[in-house]
Coordinates of C-alpha atoms in Angstrom, one line a residue:
M1 CA -6.8 -30.2 6.0
T2 CA -9.1 -28.4 3.5
Y3 CA -7.6 -25.7 1.3
S4 CA -9.8 -22.8 0.0
Y5 CA -8.8 -20.6 -3.0
R6 CA -10.5 -17.7 -4.7
I7 CA -10.0 -18.1 -8.5
T8 CA -10.9 -15.4 -11.0
L9 CA -12.0 -16.9 -14.3
L10 CA -11.4 -14.9 -17.5
P11 CA -13.1 -16.9 -20.3
G12 CA -12.6 -14.1 -22.8
D13 CA -13.4 -14.5 -26.5
G14 CA -13.7 -17.1 -29.2
I15 CA -13.2 -20.6 -27.9
G16 CA -12.4 -19.3 -24.4
P17 CA -15.7 -20.1 -22.7
E18 CA -15.7 -23.7 -24.2
I19 CA -12.3 -24.6 -22.9
M20 CA -12.7 -22.8 -19.6
A21 CA -15.8 -24.9 -18.9
V22 CA -13.7 -28.1 -19.3
A23 CA -10.9 -26.8 -17.0
V24 CA -13.4 -25.8 -14.3
D25 CA -15.0 -29.3 -14.4
V26 CA -11.6 -30.9 -14.0
L27 CA -10.6 -28.6 -11.2
N28 CA -13.8 -29.3 -9.3
L29 CA -13.2 -33.0 -9.5
V30 CA -9.6 -32.9 -8.5
G31 CA -10.5 -30.4 -5.7
K32 CA -12.8 -33.0 -4.1
R33 CA -10.0 -35.6 -4.2
F34 CA -7.4 -33.4 -2.6
D35 CA -9.7 -31.4 -0.2
I36 CA -9.3 -28.2 -2.2
N37 CA -12.3 -25.8 -2.3
F38 CA -12.3 -23.5 -5.3
K39 CA -14.5 -20.3 -5.3
F40 CA -14.7 -19.3 -8.9
T41 CA -15.7 -15.8 -10.0
E42 CA -16.0 -14.9 -13.7
A43 CA -15.0 -11.5 -15.1
L44 CA -14.7 -9.7 -18.4
I45 CA -11.6 -9.1 -20.5
G46 CA -10.8 -8.6 -24.1
G47 CA -13.5 -8.3 -26.8
V48 CA -16.4 -9.2 -24.6
A49 CA -15.3 -6.6 -22.2
I50 CA -15.1 -4.0 -25.0
D51 CA -18.6 -4.9 -26.1
A52 CA -20.0 -4.6 -22.6
T53 CA -18.0 -1.7 -21.2
N54 CA -16.0 -0.1 -24.1
E55 CA -12.8 -1.1 -22.2
P56 CA -10.6 -4.2 -22.9
L57 CA -9.8 -4.4 -19.1
P58 CA -12.5 -3.0 -16.9
T59 CA -11.3 -1.7 -13.5
D60 CA -13.6 -4.1 -11.7
T61 CA -11.9 -7.1 -13.5
L62 CA -8.4 -5.9 -12.5
E63 CA -9.5 -5.4 -8.9
L64 CA -11.1 -8.8 -8.7
C65 CA -7.9 -10.4 -10.1
R66 CA -5.7 -8.6 -7.5
N67 CA -7.9 -9.9 -4.7
S68 CA -7.9 -13.6 -5.8
D69 CA -5.4 -16.4 -5.2
A70 CA -4.9 -17.1 -8.9
V71 CA -6.3 -16.1 -12.3
L72 CA -7.3 -18.5 -15.1
L73 CA -7.4 -16.9 -18.5
A74 CA -8.6 -18.7 -21.6
A75 CA -8.3 -16.5 -24.7
I76 CA -8.8 -13.0 -26.0
G77 CA -9.3 -11.3 -29.4
G78 CA -11.0 -11.9 -32.7
Y79 CA -11.6 -10.4 -36.1
K80 CA -14.5 -8.3 -34.8
W81 CA -12.2 -6.0 -32.9
D82 CA -9.1 -5.9 -35.1
N83 CA -9.8 -2.4 -36.5
L84 CA -10.3 -0.6 -33.3
P85 CA -7.8 2.0 -32.1
R86 CA -4.9 0.3 -30.4
H87 CA -5.9 1.4 -26.9
Q88 CA -9.3 -0.3 -27.3
R89 CA -8.1 -3.6 -28.7
P90 CA -8.4 -6.8 -26.7
E91 CA -4.6 -7.3 -26.7
T92 CA -4.3 -4.0 -24.8
G93 CA -6.4 -5.5 -22.0
L94 CA -4.0 -8.4 -21.8
L95 CA -1.0 -6.0 -21.5
G96 CA -2.9 -4.0 -18.9
L97 CA -3.5 -7.2 -16.9
R98 CA 0.2 -8.1 -17.0
A99 CA 1.2 -4.6 -16.0
G100 CA -1.5 -4.2 -13.3
L101 CA -0.5 -7.5 -11.6
G102 CA 3.2 -7.0 -12.1
L103 CA 3.4 -10.3 -14.0
F104 CA 7.1 -10.0 -14.9
A105 CA 7.9 -13.7 -15.5
N106 CA 6.3 -15.9 -18.1
L107 CA 7.0 -19.6 -18.0
R108 CA 6.3 -21.4 -21.3
P109 CA 7.0 -25.1 -21.4
A110 CA 7.4 -26.9 -24.7
T111 CA 7.3 -30.6 -24.0
I112 CA 6.8 -33.4 -26.5
F113 CA 4.1 -35.9 -25.5
P114 CA 5.4 -39.3 -26.9
Q115 CA 1.9 -40.0 -28.2
L116 CA 2.0 -36.9 -30.4
I117 CA 5.5 -37.0 -31.8
D118 CA 4.2 -37.7 -35.3
A119 CA 2.1 -34.5 -35.1
S120 CA 5.3 -32.4 -35.3
T121 CA 6.4 -31.2 -38.7
L122 CA 10.0 -32.0 -37.7
K123 CA 11.6 -35.5 -37.9
R124 CA 11.0 -37.8 -35.0
N125 CA 14.8 -38.0 -34.2
V126 CA 14.9 -34.2 -34.0
V127 CA 12.0 -33.7 -31.6
E128 CA 11.7 -36.9 -29.6
G129 CA 12.5 -36.1 -26.0
V130 CA 12.3 -32.3 -26.3
D131 CA 11.5 -30.7 -22.9
I132 CA 12.2 -26.9 -23.0
M133 CA 11.1 -24.2 -20.6
V134 CA 11.2 -20.6 -21.9
V135 CA 11.3 -18.0 -19.2
R136 CA 10.2 -14.7 -20.8
E137 CA 10.4 -11.2 -19.2
L138 CA 6.9 -9.9 -19.5
T139 CA 6.5 -6.3 -18.3
G140 CA 9.5 -4.5 -19.8
G141 CA 11.4 -4.2 -23.0
I142 CA 10.1 -2.9 -26.3
Y143 CA 6.4 -3.5 -25.6
F144 CA 6.4 -1.1 -22.6
G145 CA 9.4 1.2 -23.2
Q146 CA 8.9 4.9 -23.6
P147 CA 8.7 6.9 -25.8
K148 CA 6.5 5.0 -28.2
G149 CA 3.9 6.0 -30.7
I150 CA 3.4 7.3 -34.3
F151 CA 4.6 10.9 -34.6
S152 CA 4.4 13.5 -37.3
Q153 CA 7.7 15.1 -38.3
E154 CA 8.3 18.6 -39.5
T155 CA 8.4 17.3 -43.0
G156 CA 4.8 15.9 -42.5
E157 CA 6.1 12.3 -42.8
K158 CA 5.0 10.0 -39.9
R159 CA 7.6 8.1 -37.8
G160 CA 6.8 5.1 -35.7
V161 CA 8.8 4.7 -32.5
N162 CA 9.1 1.9 -29.9
T163 CA 11.8 1.9 -27.2
M164 CA 13.6 -1.2 -26.0
A165 CA 14.7 -0.6 -22.5
Y166 CA 15.7 -2.6 -19.4
T167 CA 17.1 -1.6 -16.0
E168 CA 19.6 -3.7 -14.1
A169 CA 16.9 -4.5 -11.5
E170 CA 14.5 -5.8 -14.2
I171 CA 17.1 -8.0 -15.7
D172 CA 18.3 -9.4 -12.4
R173 CA 14.7 -10.2 -11.4
I174 CA 13.9 -12.3 -14.4
G175 CA 17.4 -13.7 -14.5
R176 CA 17.0 -15.2 -11.0
V177 CA 13.7 -16.8 -12.1
G178 CA 15.6 -18.3 -15.1
F179 CA 18.4 -19.7 -12.9
E180 CA 16.0 -21.0 -10.2
T181 CA 13.9 -22.7 -12.9
A182 CA 17.0 -24.3 -14.4
K183 CA 18.0 -25.6 -11.0
K184 CA 14.7 -27.5 -10.7
R185 CA 15.1 -28.9 -14.2
G186 CA 18.3 -30.0 -16.1
G187 CA 20.7 -27.4 -14.7
K188 CA 21.3 -25.7 -18.0
L189 CA 20.3 -22.1 -18.7
C190 CA 20.7 -20.4 -22.1
S191 CA 20.3 -16.6 -22.1
V192 CA 19.2 -15.2 -25.4
D193 CA 19.9 -11.6 -26.5
K194 CA 21.3 -9.5 -29.4
A195 CA 24.3 -8.1 -27.6
N196 CA 26.3 -7.7 -30.8
V197 CA 24.1 -4.8 -32.0
L198 CA 21.9 -3.7 -29.1
D199 CA 23.2 -1.8 -26.1
V200 CA 20.2 -2.9 -24.0
S201 CA 21.2 -6.5 -24.8
Q202 CA 24.8 -5.9 -23.8
L203 CA 23.5 -4.8 -20.4
W204 CA 21.3 -7.9 -20.3
R205 CA 24.3 -10.2 -21.0
D206 CA 26.5 -8.4 -18.4
R207 CA 23.9 -8.8 -15.7
I208 CA 23.0 -12.4 -16.5
T209 CA 26.8 -13.2 -16.5
T210 CA 27.2 -11.5 -13.1
L211 CA 24.2 -13.4 -11.6
A212 CA 25.8 -16.7 -12.7
A213 CA 28.2 -16.5 -9.8
E214 CA 25.3 -17.0 -7.4
Y215 CA 24.3 -20.3 -9.2
P216 CA 27.4 -22.4 -9.6
D217 CA 25.3 -25.5 -10.1
V218 CA 23.7 -24.1 -13.3
E219 CA 25.6 -24.2 -16.6
L220 CA 25.1 -20.8 -18.3
S221 CA 25.4 -20.2 -22.1
H222 CA 24.5 -17.3 -24.3
L223 CA 23.1 -17.1 -27.8
Y224 CA 22.1 -14.3 -30.1
V225 CA 18.4 -14.4 -30.9
D226 CA 18.8 -15.2 -34.6
N227 CA 21.1 -18.2 -33.8
A228 CA 18.7 -19.3 -31.0
A229 CA 15.8 -19.4 -33.5
M230 CA 17.9 -21.5 -35.9
Q231 CA 19.0 -23.9 -33.2
L232 CA 15.5 -24.4 -31.9
V233 CA 14.6 -25.9 -35.3
R234 CA 17.9 -27.6 -36.0
A235 CA 18.6 -29.2 -32.6
P236 CA 16.0 -28.4 -30.0
K237 CA 17.2 -31.1 -27.5
Q238 CA 20.3 -29.0 -26.7
F239 CA 18.0 -26.6 -24.7
D240 CA 16.8 -27.1 -21.2
T241 CA 15.8 -23.6 -19.9
I242 CA 15.9 -20.4 -21.9
V243 CA 15.7 -16.9 -20.4
T244 CA 15.2 -13.9 -22.6
G245 CA 13.5 -10.5 -22.9
N246 CA 9.9 -9.7 -23.8
M247 CA 10.0 -9.5 -27.6
F248 CA 12.5 -12.2 -28.1
G249 CA 10.6 -14.4 -25.7
D250 CA 7.4 -13.8 -27.5
I251 CA 8.8 -15.1 -30.8
L252 CA 11.0 -17.9 -29.5
S253 CA 8.3 -19.4 -27.2
D254 CA 5.9 -19.7 -30.1
A255 CA 8.7 -21.3 -32.2
A256 CA 9.4 -23.8 -29.4
A257 CA 5.6 -24.4 -29.1
M258 CA 5.4 -25.6 -32.7
L259 CA 8.1 -28.3 -32.1
T260 CA 5.4 -30.2 -30.3
G261 CA 3.1 -30.4 -33.3
S262 CA 0.2 -28.3 -31.9
I263 CA 0.0 -25.1 -30.0
G264 CA -3.3 -26.4 -28.6
M265 CA -1.3 -28.6 -26.2
L266 CA 0.7 -25.9 -24.4
P267 CA 0.0 -24.0 -21.2
S268 CA 1.8 -21.1 -19.6
A269 CA 2.2 -19.3 -16.3
S270 CA 2.8 -15.6 -15.7
L271 CA 4.1 -14.8 -12.2
S272 CA 4.7 -11.7 -10.1
E273 CA 6.6 -11.0 -6.9
S274 CA 3.5 -10.5 -4.7
N275 CA 0.3 -10.5 -6.8
P276 CA -1.6 -13.7 -8.0
G277 CA -0.3 -15.3 -11.1
V278 CA -2.2 -15.7 -14.4
F279 CA -2.3 -19.1 -16.1
E280 CA -3.4 -19.4 -19.7
P281 CA -3.0 -21.6 -22.8
V282 CA -0.6 -20.1 -25.4
H283 CA -3.0 -20.5 -28.3
G284 CA -5.3 -17.8 -29.5
S285 CA -9.1 -17.4 -29.4
A286 CA -9.6 -19.3 -32.7
P287 CA -12.7 -17.4 -33.7
D288 CA -13.1 -19.5 -36.9
I289 CA -14.1 -22.5 -34.8
A290 CA -15.7 -20.7 -31.8
G291 CA -19.0 -22.3 -30.7
Q292 CA -18.5 -25.3 -32.9
D293 CA -17.3 -27.8 -30.2
K294 CA -14.0 -28.3 -32.1
A295 CA -11.5 -26.7 -29.7
N296 CA -8.8 -28.6 -27.9
P297 CA -9.2 -27.9 -24.2
L298 CA -6.0 -29.7 -23.1
A299 CA -3.8 -26.6 -23.0
M300 CA -6.4 -24.9 -20.8
V301 CA -6.5 -27.9 -18.5
L302 CA -2.7 -28.1 -18.4
S303 CA -2.7 -24.4 -17.5
A304 CA -5.0 -25.2 -14.6
A305 CA -2.3 -27.8 -13.6
M306 CA 0.3 -25.1 -13.8
M307 CA -1.9 -22.9 -11.6
L308 CA -2.0 -25.7 -9.0
R309 CA 1.8 -26.2 -9.2
Y310 CA 3.2 -22.7 -9.4
G311 CA 0.4 -20.5 -8.1
L312 CA -1.2 -22.5 -5.2
D313 CA 1.6 -24.9 -4.2
Q314 CA -0.5 -28.0 -4.8
P315 CA 1.9 -30.3 -6.8
E316 CA 0.1 -33.5 -6.2
A317 CA -3.2 -32.2 -7.6
A318 CA -1.2 -30.8 -10.6
D319 CA 0.4 -34.2 -11.1
C320 CA -3.1 -35.8 -11.1
I321 CA -4.3 -33.6 -13.9
E322 CA -1.2 -34.0 -16.0
Q323 CA -1.4 -37.8 -15.6
A324 CA -5.1 -37.7 -16.8
V325 CA -4.0 -35.8 -19.9
V326 CA -1.5 -38.5 -20.7
K327 CA -4.1 -41.3 -20.1
V328 CA -6.5 -39.6 -22.5
L329 CA -3.8 -39.5 -25.2
D330 CA -2.9 -43.1 -24.4
K331 CA -6.5 -44.0 -25.2
G332 CA -6.1 -42.5 -28.6
D333 CA -8.6 -39.6 -27.9
R334 CA -7.8 -36.5 -30.0
T335 CA -9.3 -33.2 -31.1
G336 CA -9.0 -32.1 -34.7
D337 CA -5.8 -30.2 -34.3
I338 CA -3.9 -33.4 -33.1
I339 CA -5.8 -36.1 -34.9
S340 CA -3.9 -38.8 -36.8
E341 CA -4.9 -42.1 -38.5
G342 CA -6.5 -44.6 -36.2
M343 CA -7.2 -42.1 -33.4
N344 CA -10.6 -41.2 -31.9
L345 CA -11.8 -37.7 -33.1
L346 CA -13.5 -35.9 -30.2
G347 CA -15.0 -32.5 -29.8
C348 CA -14.2 -30.1 -26.9
R349 CA -17.0 -31.4 -24.6
A350 CA -16.2 -35.0 -25.3
M351 CA -12.6 -34.5 -24.6
G352 CA -13.6 -33.0 -21.3
E353 CA -15.7 -36.0 -20.5
S354 CA -12.8 -38.3 -21.4
L355 CA -10.6 -36.4 -18.9
I356 CA -13.2 -36.7 -16.2
Q357 CA -13.5 -40.5 -16.8
C358 CA -9.7 -40.9 -16.6
L359 CA -9.7 -38.9 -13.3
E360 CA -12.5 -41.0 -11.8
E361 CA -10.7 -44.2 -12.7
S362 CA -7.3 -43.2 -11.3

């Protein structure tokens, strides 16, 4: 049986086009092996979209994404657009994509590759064996709550306002993703909030606790976000799956990412209830090395694997890609962000060629 999928590619800014090219090559090769036909269509988002259309998320791009089976996003942003009004910045396009597709659940794995343990800034005995999945709520909370803005008061002084808000339905929806994810992993779910000082977090904790009755095979715990941040650094192996709100998840997932030694190795998946998911590396656009063939494409390639696994239900093809990444690391091939003594320093294109070779030999 041949499978056919429409994939929207959003290369974006900075190193985005370089790493996307590697991911597409890998997907095309794996597709031939597993009788999967990909129809790739590129679209604009972020800074390049601003330059071309004066909008960070053109209407045509959002419509194309909605009509695809999955979306691969590389990276957005750069110094060039940092001083634009907020509504015109590349990051606003990303928020618009999440809202427009209803991408309420963000899955951020932080897994230690044995070959890269020494790249972590933490001691080997602390990080060896770490395998964490952060489930972050993505379309609510303080990033989307109303009212928000910078307002002038009667005194003439300006006041900045952002509103952290969640409904029961929003909490239940992401909570179920957290519990279901934990069921497929180690059976432990840690819910992170700030219920000791925030009313919205108290509602979060109440709803997550209520949901736990539906998942008797999952061990539920709670942590305040400040303690969770400390524990991630002190003893990360205690965590299996973490579920939390938008802002807390934004911070904690980046902290968990750095346990692995390089953010350049980590993929993510953003899922909705009915629209296609978006799969992207967690690193930024790295404008300082853009166009220099120095980027690490492995997080982009692993994001393509997450697309196959979580977006297209092609787990065997996903396994194939993930195994190729391990083989490349076993060979000692490294980009500059993960290089260590005695390893082979490769550029972005050469790393892609090494992946293709490993796939052809497997």
